mmCIF file with all atom_site columns, C-alpha atoms in Angstrom:
data_model
loop_
_atom_site.group_PDB
_atom_site.id
_atom_site.type_symbol
_atom_site.label_atom_id
_atom_site.label_alt_id
_atom_site.label_comp_id
_atom_site.label_asym_id
_atom_site.label_entity_id
_atom_site.label_seq_id
_atom_site.pdbx_PDB_ins_code
_atom_site.Cartn_x
_atom_site.Cartn_y
_atom_site.Cartn_z
_atom_site.occupancy
_atom_site.B_iso_or_equiv
_atom_site.pdbx_formal_charge
_atom_site.auth_seq_id
_atom_site.auth_comp_id
_atom_site.auth_asym_id
_atom_site.auth_atom_id
_atom_site.pdbx_PDB_model_num
ATOM 1   C CA . MET A 1 1  ? 4.301   16.189  7.427   1.00 0.00 ? 1  MET A CA 1
ATOM 2   C CA . LYS A 1 2  ? 1.221   14.065  7.988   1.00 0.00 ? 2  LYS A CA 1
ATOM 3   C CA . THR A 1 3  ? 0.700   10.326  7.707   1.00 0.00 ? 3  THR A CA 1
ATOM 4   C CA . TYR A 1 4  ? -1.580  8.805   5.045   1.00 0.00 ? 4  TYR A CA 1
ATOM 5   C CA . ARG A 1 5  ? -2.506  5.365   3.942   1.00 0.00 ? 5  ARG A CA 1
ATOM 6   C CA . LEU A 1 6  ? -2.621  4.997   0.218   1.00 0.00 ? 6  LEU A CA 1
ATOM 7   C CA . GLY A 1 7  ? -4.809  2.208   -1.253  1.00 0.00 ? 7  GLY A CA 1
ATOM 8   C CA . LEU A 1 8  ? -4.033  1.121   -4.818  1.00 0.00 ? 8  LEU A CA 1
ATOM 9   C CA . HIS A 1 9  ? -6.358  -1.183  -6.807  1.00 0.00 ? 9  HIS A CA 1
ATOM 10  C CA . VAL A 1 10 ? -4.302  -2.761  -9.537  1.00 0.00 ? 10 VAL A CA 1
ATOM 11  C CA . GLY A 1 11 ? -5.984  -4.929  -12.139 1.00 0.00 ? 11 GLY A CA 1
ATOM 12  C CA . LEU A 1 12 ? -5.673  -6.225  -15.611 1.00 0.00 ? 12 LEU A CA 1
ATOM 13  C CA . LYS A 1 13 ? -7.035  -3.898  -18.275 1.00 0.00 ? 13 LYS A CA 1
ATOM 14  C CA . GLU A 1 14 ? -10.349 -4.645  -19.930 1.00 0.00 ? 14 GLU A CA 1
ATOM 15  C CA . GLY A 1 15 ? -9.774  -7.174  -22.661 1.00 0.00 ? 15 GLY A CA 1
ATOM 16  C CA . VAL A 1 16 ? -6.706  -8.764  -21.037 1.00 0.00 ? 16 VAL A CA 1
ATOM 17  C CA . LEU A 1 17 ? -7.364  -12.474 -20.339 1.00 0.00 ? 17 LEU A CA 1
ATOM 18  C CA . ASP A 1 18 ? -7.520  -13.313 -16.617 1.00 0.00 ? 18 ASP A CA 1
ATOM 19  C CA . PRO A 1 19 ? -6.779  -17.092 -16.220 1.00 0.00 ? 19 PRO A CA 1
ATOM 20  C CA . ALA A 1 20 ? -6.909  -16.878 -12.369 1.00 0.00 ? 20 ALA A CA 1
ATOM 21  C CA . GLY A 1 21 ? -10.300 -15.186 -12.570 1.00 0.00 ? 21 GLY A CA 1
ATOM 22  C CA . GLN A 1 22 ? -11.599 -17.847 -14.952 1.00 0.00 ? 22 GLN A CA 1
ATOM 23  C CA . ALA A 1 23 ? -10.394 -20.694 -12.770 1.00 0.00 ? 23 ALA A CA 1
ATOM 24  C CA . THR A 1 24 ? -12.129 -19.043 -9.749  1.00 0.00 ? 24 THR A CA 1
ATOM 25  C CA . LEU A 1 25 ? -15.278 -18.587 -11.694 1.00 0.00 ? 25 LEU A CA 1
ATOM 26  C CA . GLN A 1 26 ? -15.341 -22.311 -12.573 1.00 0.00 ? 26 GLN A CA 1
ATOM 27  C CA . VAL A 1 27 ? -15.058 -23.181 -8.871  1.00 0.00 ? 27 VAL A CA 1
ATOM 28  C CA . LEU A 1 28 ? -17.805 -20.731 -7.953  1.00 0.00 ? 28 LEU A CA 1
ATOM 29  C CA . HIS A 1 29 ? -20.002 -22.511 -10.415 1.00 0.00 ? 29 HIS A CA 1
ATOM 30  C CA . GLN A 1 30 ? -19.135 -25.893 -8.947  1.00 0.00 ? 30 GLN A CA 1
ATOM 31  C CA . MET A 1 31 ? -20.186 -24.532 -5.605  1.00 0.00 ? 31 MET A CA 1
ATOM 32  C CA . GLU A 1 32 ? -23.486 -23.322 -7.217  1.00 0.00 ? 32 GLU A CA 1
ATOM 33  C CA . PHE A 1 33 ? -22.895 -19.599 -7.042  1.00 0.00 ? 33 PHE A CA 1
ATOM 34  C CA . ALA A 1 34 ? -24.597 -17.717 -9.856  1.00 0.00 ? 34 ALA A CA 1
ATOM 35  C CA . ALA A 1 35 ? -21.559 -15.650 -10.899 1.00 0.00 ? 35 ALA A CA 1
ATOM 36  C CA . THR A 1 36 ? -20.889 -14.565 -14.502 1.00 0.00 ? 36 THR A CA 1
ATOM 37  C CA . GLU A 1 37 ? -17.481 -12.929 -14.298 1.00 0.00 ? 37 GLU A CA 1
ATOM 38  C CA . VAL A 1 38 ? -14.449 -12.902 -11.917 1.00 0.00 ? 38 VAL A CA 1
ATOM 39  C CA . ARG A 1 39 ? -11.442 -10.515 -12.187 1.00 0.00 ? 39 ARG A CA 1
ATOM 40  C CA . ILE A 1 40 ? -8.528  -10.842 -9.779  1.00 0.00 ? 40 ILE A CA 1
ATOM 41  C CA . GLY A 1 41 ? -6.290  -7.887  -9.081  1.00 0.00 ? 41 GLY A CA 1
ATOM 42  C CA . LYS A 1 42 ? -4.068  -6.598  -6.315  1.00 0.00 ? 42 LYS A CA 1
ATOM 43  C CA . TRP A 1 43 ? -5.015  -4.315  -3.310  1.00 0.00 ? 43 TRP A CA 1
ATOM 44  C CA . ILE A 1 44 ? -1.787  -2.543  -2.271  1.00 0.00 ? 44 ILE A CA 1
ATOM 45  C CA . GLN A 1 45 ? -1.749  -0.395  0.883   1.00 0.00 ? 45 GLN A CA 1
ATOM 46  C CA . VAL A 1 46 ? 1.240   1.946   1.500   1.00 0.00 ? 46 VAL A CA 1
ATOM 47  C CA . VAL A 1 47 ? 1.769   4.165   4.489   1.00 0.00 ? 47 VAL A CA 1
ATOM 48  C CA . ILE A 1 48 ? 3.538   7.422   3.658   1.00 0.00 ? 48 ILE A CA 1
ATOM 49  C CA . GLU A 1 49 ? 4.441   10.810  4.985   1.00 0.00 ? 49 GLU A CA 1
ATOM 50  C CA . ALA A 1 50 ? 3.310   13.766  2.923   1.00 0.00 ? 50 ALA A CA 1
ATOM 51  C CA . GLU A 1 51 ? 2.552   17.537  3.234   1.00 0.00 ? 51 GLU A CA 1
ATOM 52  C CA . ASP A 1 52 ? -1.166  17.179  2.448   1.00 0.00 ? 52 ASP A CA 1
ATOM 53  C CA . GLU A 1 53 ? -3.771  14.882  0.799   1.00 0.00 ? 53 GLU A CA 1
ATOM 54  C CA . VAL A 1 54 ? -3.139  16.284  -2.713  1.00 0.00 ? 54 VAL A CA 1
ATOM 55  C CA . ARG A 1 55 ? 0.567   15.550  -2.487  1.00 0.00 ? 55 ARG A CA 1
ATOM 56  C CA . ALA A 1 56 ? -0.167  12.038  -1.026  1.00 0.00 ? 56 ALA A CA 1
ATOM 57  C CA . LEU A 1 57 ? -2.378  11.276  -3.990  1.00 0.00 ? 57 LEU A CA 1
ATOM 58  C CA . ALA A 1 58 ? 0.375   12.442  -6.424  1.00 0.00 ? 58 ALA A CA 1
ATOM 59  C CA . ILE A 1 59 ? 2.860   10.165  -4.679  1.00 0.00 ? 59 ILE A CA 1
ATOM 60  C CA . GLY A 1 60 ? 0.490   7.219   -4.925  1.00 0.00 ? 60 GLY A CA 1
ATOM 61  C CA . ASP A 1 61 ? 0.018   7.890   -8.601  1.00 0.00 ? 61 ASP A CA 1
ATOM 62  C CA . GLU A 1 62 ? 3.735   8.033   -9.153  1.00 0.00 ? 62 GLU A CA 1
ATOM 63  C CA . MET A 1 63 ? 4.239   4.686   -7.286  1.00 0.00 ? 63 MET A CA 1
ATOM 64  C CA . GLY A 1 64 ? 1.593   3.083   -9.474  1.00 0.00 ? 64 GLY A CA 1
ATOM 65  C CA . ARG A 1 65 ? 3.104   4.289   -12.691 1.00 0.00 ? 65 ARG A CA 1
ATOM 66  C CA . ARG A 1 66 ? 6.728   3.569   -11.779 1.00 0.00 ? 66 ARG A CA 1
ATOM 67  C CA . LEU A 1 67 ? 6.486   0.425   -9.747  1.00 0.00 ? 67 LEU A CA 1
ATOM 68  C CA . LEU A 1 68 ? 3.245   -1.104  -8.518  1.00 0.00 ? 68 LEU A CA 1
ATOM 69  C CA . ALA A 1 69 ? 1.376   -1.533  -11.857 1.00 0.00 ? 69 ALA A CA 1
ATOM 70  C CA . ASN A 1 70 ? 2.563   -2.901  -15.164 1.00 0.00 ? 70 ASN A CA 1
ATOM 71  C CA . PRO A 1 71 ? 1.564   -0.141  -17.595 1.00 0.00 ? 71 PRO A CA 1
ATOM 72  C CA . VAL A 1 72 ? 1.291   -2.507  -20.560 1.00 0.00 ? 72 VAL A CA 1
ATOM 73  C CA . MET A 1 73 ? -1.488  -4.655  -19.236 1.00 0.00 ? 73 MET A CA 1
ATOM 74  C CA . GLU A 1 74 ? -2.649  -3.226  -15.890 1.00 0.00 ? 74 GLU A CA 1
ATOM 75  C CA . ALA A 1 75 ? -4.683  -0.177  -14.784 1.00 0.00 ? 75 ALA A CA 1
ATOM 76  C CA . PHE A 1 76 ? -4.785  1.275   -11.284 1.00 0.00 ? 76 PHE A CA 1
ATOM 77  C CA . ASP A 1 77 ? -6.576  3.796   -9.070  1.00 0.00 ? 77 ASP A CA 1
ATOM 78  C CA . VAL A 1 78 ? -5.464  5.415   -5.806  1.00 0.00 ? 78 VAL A CA 1
ATOM 79  C CA . THR A 1 79 ? -7.347  6.359   -2.659  1.00 0.00 ? 79 THR A CA 1
ATOM 80  C CA . VAL A 1 80 ? -5.904  8.373   0.247   1.00 0.00 ? 80 VAL A CA 1
ATOM 81  C CA . THR A 1 81 ? -6.917  8.057   3.915   1.00 0.00 ? 81 THR A CA 1
ATOM 82  C CA . PRO A 1 82 ? -5.397  10.261  6.623   1.00 0.00 ? 82 PRO A CA 1
ATOM 83  C CA . LEU A 1 83 ? -4.118  8.256   9.600   1.00 0.00 ? 83 LEU A CA 1
ATOM 84  C CA . MET B 1 1  ? -32.986 -10.568 -10.515 1.00 0.00 ? 1  MET B CA 1
ATOM 85  C CA . LYS B 1 2  ? -30.572 -7.731  -10.811 1.00 0.00 ? 2  LYS B CA 1
ATOM 86  C CA . THR B 1 3  ? -26.895 -7.579  -11.685 1.00 0.00 ? 3  THR B CA 1
ATOM 87  C CA . TYR B 1 4  ? -24.261 -6.467  -9.187  1.00 0.00 ? 4  TYR B CA 1
ATOM 88  C CA . ARG B 1 5  ? -20.539 -6.222  -9.040  1.00 0.00 ? 5  ARG B CA 1
ATOM 89  C CA . LEU B 1 6  ? -19.068 -7.432  -5.781  1.00 0.00 ? 6  LEU B CA 1
ATOM 90  C CA . GLY B 1 7  ? -15.640 -6.091  -4.726  1.00 0.00 ? 7  GLY B CA 1
ATOM 91  C CA . LEU B 1 8  ? -13.688 -8.082  -2.175  1.00 0.00 ? 8  LEU B CA 1
ATOM 92  C CA . HIS B 1 9  ? -10.557 -6.750  -0.511  1.00 0.00 ? 9  HIS B CA 1
ATOM 93  C CA . VAL B 1 10 ? -8.687  -9.775  0.816   1.00 0.00 ? 10 VAL B CA 1
ATOM 94  C CA . GLY B 1 11 ? -5.625  -9.151  2.862   1.00 0.00 ? 11 GLY B CA 1
ATOM 95  C CA . LEU B 1 12 ? -3.357  -10.745 5.468   1.00 0.00 ? 12 LEU B CA 1
ATOM 96  C CA . LYS B 1 13 ? -4.570  -10.196 9.042   1.00 0.00 ? 13 LYS B CA 1
ATOM 97  C CA . GLU B 1 14 ? -2.748  -7.736  11.220  1.00 0.00 ? 14 GLU B CA 1
ATOM 98  C CA . GLY B 1 15 ? 0.370   -9.391  12.681  1.00 0.00 ? 15 GLY B CA 1
ATOM 99  C CA . VAL B 1 16 ? 0.784   -11.862 9.832   1.00 0.00 ? 16 VAL B CA 1
ATOM 100 C CA . LEU B 1 17 ? 4.125   -11.282 8.052   1.00 0.00 ? 17 LEU B CA 1
ATOM 101 C CA . ASP B 1 18 ? 3.890   -10.007 4.511   1.00 0.00 ? 18 ASP B CA 1
ATOM 102 C CA . PRO B 1 19 ? 7.169   -10.796 2.741   1.00 0.00 ? 19 PRO B CA 1
ATOM 103 C CA . ALA B 1 20 ? 5.953   -9.391  -0.659  1.00 0.00 ? 20 ALA B CA 1
ATOM 104 C CA . GLY B 1 21 ? 5.016   -6.147  1.074   1.00 0.00 ? 21 GLY B CA 1
ATOM 105 C CA . GLN B 1 22 ? 8.439   -5.983  2.736   1.00 0.00 ? 22 GLN B CA 1
ATOM 106 C CA . ALA B 1 23 ? 10.257  -6.530  -0.608  1.00 0.00 ? 23 ALA B CA 1
ATOM 107 C CA . THR B 1 24 ? 8.157   -3.801  -2.210  1.00 0.00 ? 24 THR B CA 1
ATOM 108 C CA . LEU B 1 25 ? 8.878   -1.413  0.694   1.00 0.00 ? 25 LEU B CA 1
ATOM 109 C CA . GLN B 1 26 ? 12.634  -2.008  0.136   1.00 0.00 ? 26 GLN B CA 1
ATOM 110 C CA . VAL B 1 27 ? 12.342  -1.085  -3.531  1.00 0.00 ? 27 VAL B CA 1
ATOM 111 C CA . LEU B 1 28 ? 10.253  1.977   -2.720  1.00 0.00 ? 28 LEU B CA 1
ATOM 112 C CA . HIS B 1 29 ? 13.084  3.130   -0.389  1.00 0.00 ? 29 HIS B CA 1
ATOM 113 C CA . GLN B 1 30 ? 15.628  2.479   -3.122  1.00 0.00 ? 30 GLN B CA 1
ATOM 114 C CA . MET B 1 31 ? 13.536  4.758   -5.394  1.00 0.00 ? 31 MET B CA 1
ATOM 115 C CA . GLU B 1 32 ? 13.548  7.338   -2.566  1.00 0.00 ? 32 GLU B CA 1
ATOM 116 C CA . PHE B 1 33 ? 9.888   7.177   -1.670  1.00 0.00 ? 33 PHE B CA 1
ATOM 117 C CA . ALA B 1 34 ? 9.243   7.975   2.005   1.00 0.00 ? 34 ALA B CA 1
ATOM 118 C CA . ALA B 1 35 ? 7.036   4.902   2.747   1.00 0.00 ? 35 ALA B CA 1
ATOM 119 C CA . THR B 1 36 ? 6.969   3.156   6.127   1.00 0.00 ? 36 THR B CA 1
ATOM 120 C CA . GLU B 1 37 ? 4.720   0.142   5.518   1.00 0.00 ? 37 GLU B CA 1
ATOM 121 C CA . VAL B 1 38 ? 3.419   -1.906  2.562   1.00 0.00 ? 38 VAL B CA 1
ATOM 122 C CA . ARG B 1 39 ? 0.722   -4.576  2.676   1.00 0.00 ? 39 ARG B CA 1
ATOM 123 C CA . ILE B 1 40 ? -0.205  -6.456  -0.476  1.00 0.00 ? 40 ILE B CA 1
ATOM 124 C CA . GLY B 1 41 ? -3.610  -8.170  -0.736  1.00 0.00 ? 41 GLY B CA 1
ATOM 125 C CA . LYS B 1 42 ? -6.011  -9.156  -3.393  1.00 0.00 ? 42 LYS B CA 1
ATOM 126 C CA . TRP B 1 43 ? -8.905  -7.163  -5.077  1.00 0.00 ? 43 TRP B CA 1
ATOM 127 C CA . ILE B 1 44 ? -11.440 -9.598  -6.401  1.00 0.00 ? 44 ILE B CA 1
ATOM 128 C CA . GLN B 1 45 ? -14.374 -8.427  -8.476  1.00 0.00 ? 45 GLN B CA 1
ATOM 129 C CA . VAL B 1 46 ? -17.320 -10.817 -9.100  1.00 0.00 ? 46 VAL B CA 1
ATOM 130 C CA . VAL B 1 47 ? -20.382 -10.091 -11.217 1.00 0.00 ? 47 VAL B CA 1
ATOM 131 C CA . ILE B 1 48 ? -23.457 -11.837 -9.866  1.00 0.00 ? 48 ILE B CA 1
ATOM 132 C CA . GLU B 1 49 ? -27.279 -11.994 -10.188 1.00 0.00 ? 49 GLU B CA 1
ATOM 133 C CA . ALA B 1 50 ? -29.195 -11.367 -6.975  1.00 0.00 ? 50 ALA B CA 1
ATOM 134 C CA . GLU B 1 51 ? -32.701 -10.297 -5.777  1.00 0.00 ? 51 GLU B CA 1
ATOM 135 C CA . ASP B 1 52 ? -31.438 -7.097  -4.165  1.00 0.00 ? 52 ASP B CA 1
ATOM 136 C CA . GLU B 1 53 ? -28.361 -5.379  -2.736  1.00 0.00 ? 53 GLU B CA 1
ATOM 137 C CA . VAL B 1 54 ? -28.763 -6.962  0.746   1.00 0.00 ? 54 VAL B CA 1
ATOM 138 C CA . ARG B 1 55 ? -28.797 -10.492 -0.774  1.00 0.00 ? 55 ARG B CA 1
ATOM 139 C CA . ALA B 1 56 ? -25.805 -9.567  -2.988  1.00 0.00 ? 56 ALA B CA 1
ATOM 140 C CA . LEU B 1 57 ? -23.802 -8.525  0.029   1.00 0.00 ? 57 LEU B CA 1
ATOM 141 C CA . ALA B 1 58 ? -24.612 -11.860 1.752   1.00 0.00 ? 58 ALA B CA 1
ATOM 142 C CA . ILE B 1 59 ? -23.492 -13.784 -1.324  1.00 0.00 ? 59 ILE B CA 1
ATOM 143 C CA . GLY B 1 60 ? -20.206 -11.844 -1.323  1.00 0.00 ? 60 GLY B CA 1
ATOM 144 C CA . ASP B 1 61 ? -19.704 -12.627 2.336   1.00 0.00 ? 61 ASP B CA 1
ATOM 145 C CA . GLU B 1 62 ? -20.365 -16.368 1.772   1.00 0.00 ? 62 GLU B CA 1
ATOM 146 C CA . MET B 1 63 ? -17.912 -16.387 -1.204  1.00 0.00 ? 63 MET B CA 1
ATOM 147 C CA . GLY B 1 64 ? -15.221 -14.780 0.991   1.00 0.00 ? 64 GLY B CA 1
ATOM 148 C CA . ARG B 1 65 ? -15.733 -17.175 3.891   1.00 0.00 ? 65 ARG B CA 1
ATOM 149 C CA . ARG B 1 66 ? -15.978 -20.392 1.770   1.00 0.00 ? 66 ARG B CA 1
ATOM 150 C CA . LEU B 1 67 ? -13.499 -19.724 -1.052  1.00 0.00 ? 67 LEU B CA 1
ATOM 151 C CA . LEU B 1 68 ? -11.903 -16.358 -1.717  1.00 0.00 ? 68 LEU B CA 1
ATOM 152 C CA . ALA B 1 69 ? -10.162 -15.763 1.640   1.00 0.00 ? 69 ALA B CA 1
ATOM 153 C CA . ASN B 1 70 ? -8.133  -18.110 3.837   1.00 0.00 ? 70 ASN B CA 1
ATOM 154 C CA . PRO B 1 71 ? -9.818  -17.756 7.251   1.00 0.00 ? 71 PRO B CA 1
ATOM 155 C CA . VAL B 1 72 ? -6.726  -18.665 9.152   1.00 0.00 ? 72 VAL B CA 1
ATOM 156 C CA . MET B 1 73 ? -4.548  -15.782 7.996   1.00 0.00 ? 73 MET B CA 1
ATOM 157 C CA . GLU B 1 74 ? -6.650  -13.478 5.858   1.00 0.00 ? 74 GLU B CA 1
ATOM 158 C CA . ALA B 1 75 ? -9.437  -10.965 6.490   1.00 0.00 ? 75 ALA B CA 1
ATOM 159 C CA . PHE B 1 76 ? -11.809 -9.561  3.869   1.00 0.00 ? 76 PHE B CA 1
ATOM 160 C CA . ASP B 1 77 ? -14.502 -6.974  3.249   1.00 0.00 ? 77 ASP B CA 1
ATOM 161 C CA . VAL B 1 78 ? -17.180 -6.817  0.585   1.00 0.00 ? 78 VAL B CA 1
ATOM 162 C CA . THR B 1 79 ? -18.656 -3.830  -1.339  1.00 0.00 ? 79 THR B CA 1
ATOM 163 C CA . VAL B 1 80 ? -21.684 -4.056  -3.724  1.00 0.00 ? 80 VAL B CA 1
ATOM 164 C CA . THR B 1 81 ? -22.204 -1.907  -6.834  1.00 0.00 ? 81 THR B CA 1
ATOM 165 C CA . PRO B 1 82 ? -25.356 -2.192  -8.959  1.00 0.00 ? 82 PRO B CA 1
ATOM 166 C CA . LEU B 1 83 ? -24.628 -2.615  -12.698 1.00 0.00 ? 83 LEU B CA 1
#
């Protein structure tokens, strides 16, 4: 077994309203930043043991589907880094 | 001016307790995932106009320092993608 760090980006799907992002955009404008859109999601890092990188990616995908993302309104992607 | 998407990973610094990560780790164990550590941060995407990629990166860094990360307990990194 090897050790891997999974990185999951979890964010609201396209078309789902992001009130926290809109609030942040408003503050960026008050600070005179020329931003046009802000989306706020989660960045979840999980350290796991797995046989190889392919298996680690499959575990990350299963974690996303079963626990870390809400399948109704969130999408996610997984990256794998060997430790 | 060109359009860029900034991606900021904002997370608790090493050594700062992450209660949400610990709660998630406990649930992963109950689901029989072999995880040893979970850290939960934010993934913030901002669309901006900038002269070039170097300037876009500098704007993202300034947003992180001044608004999007808490400098006392969070660290961040910035990536730039042309749109």
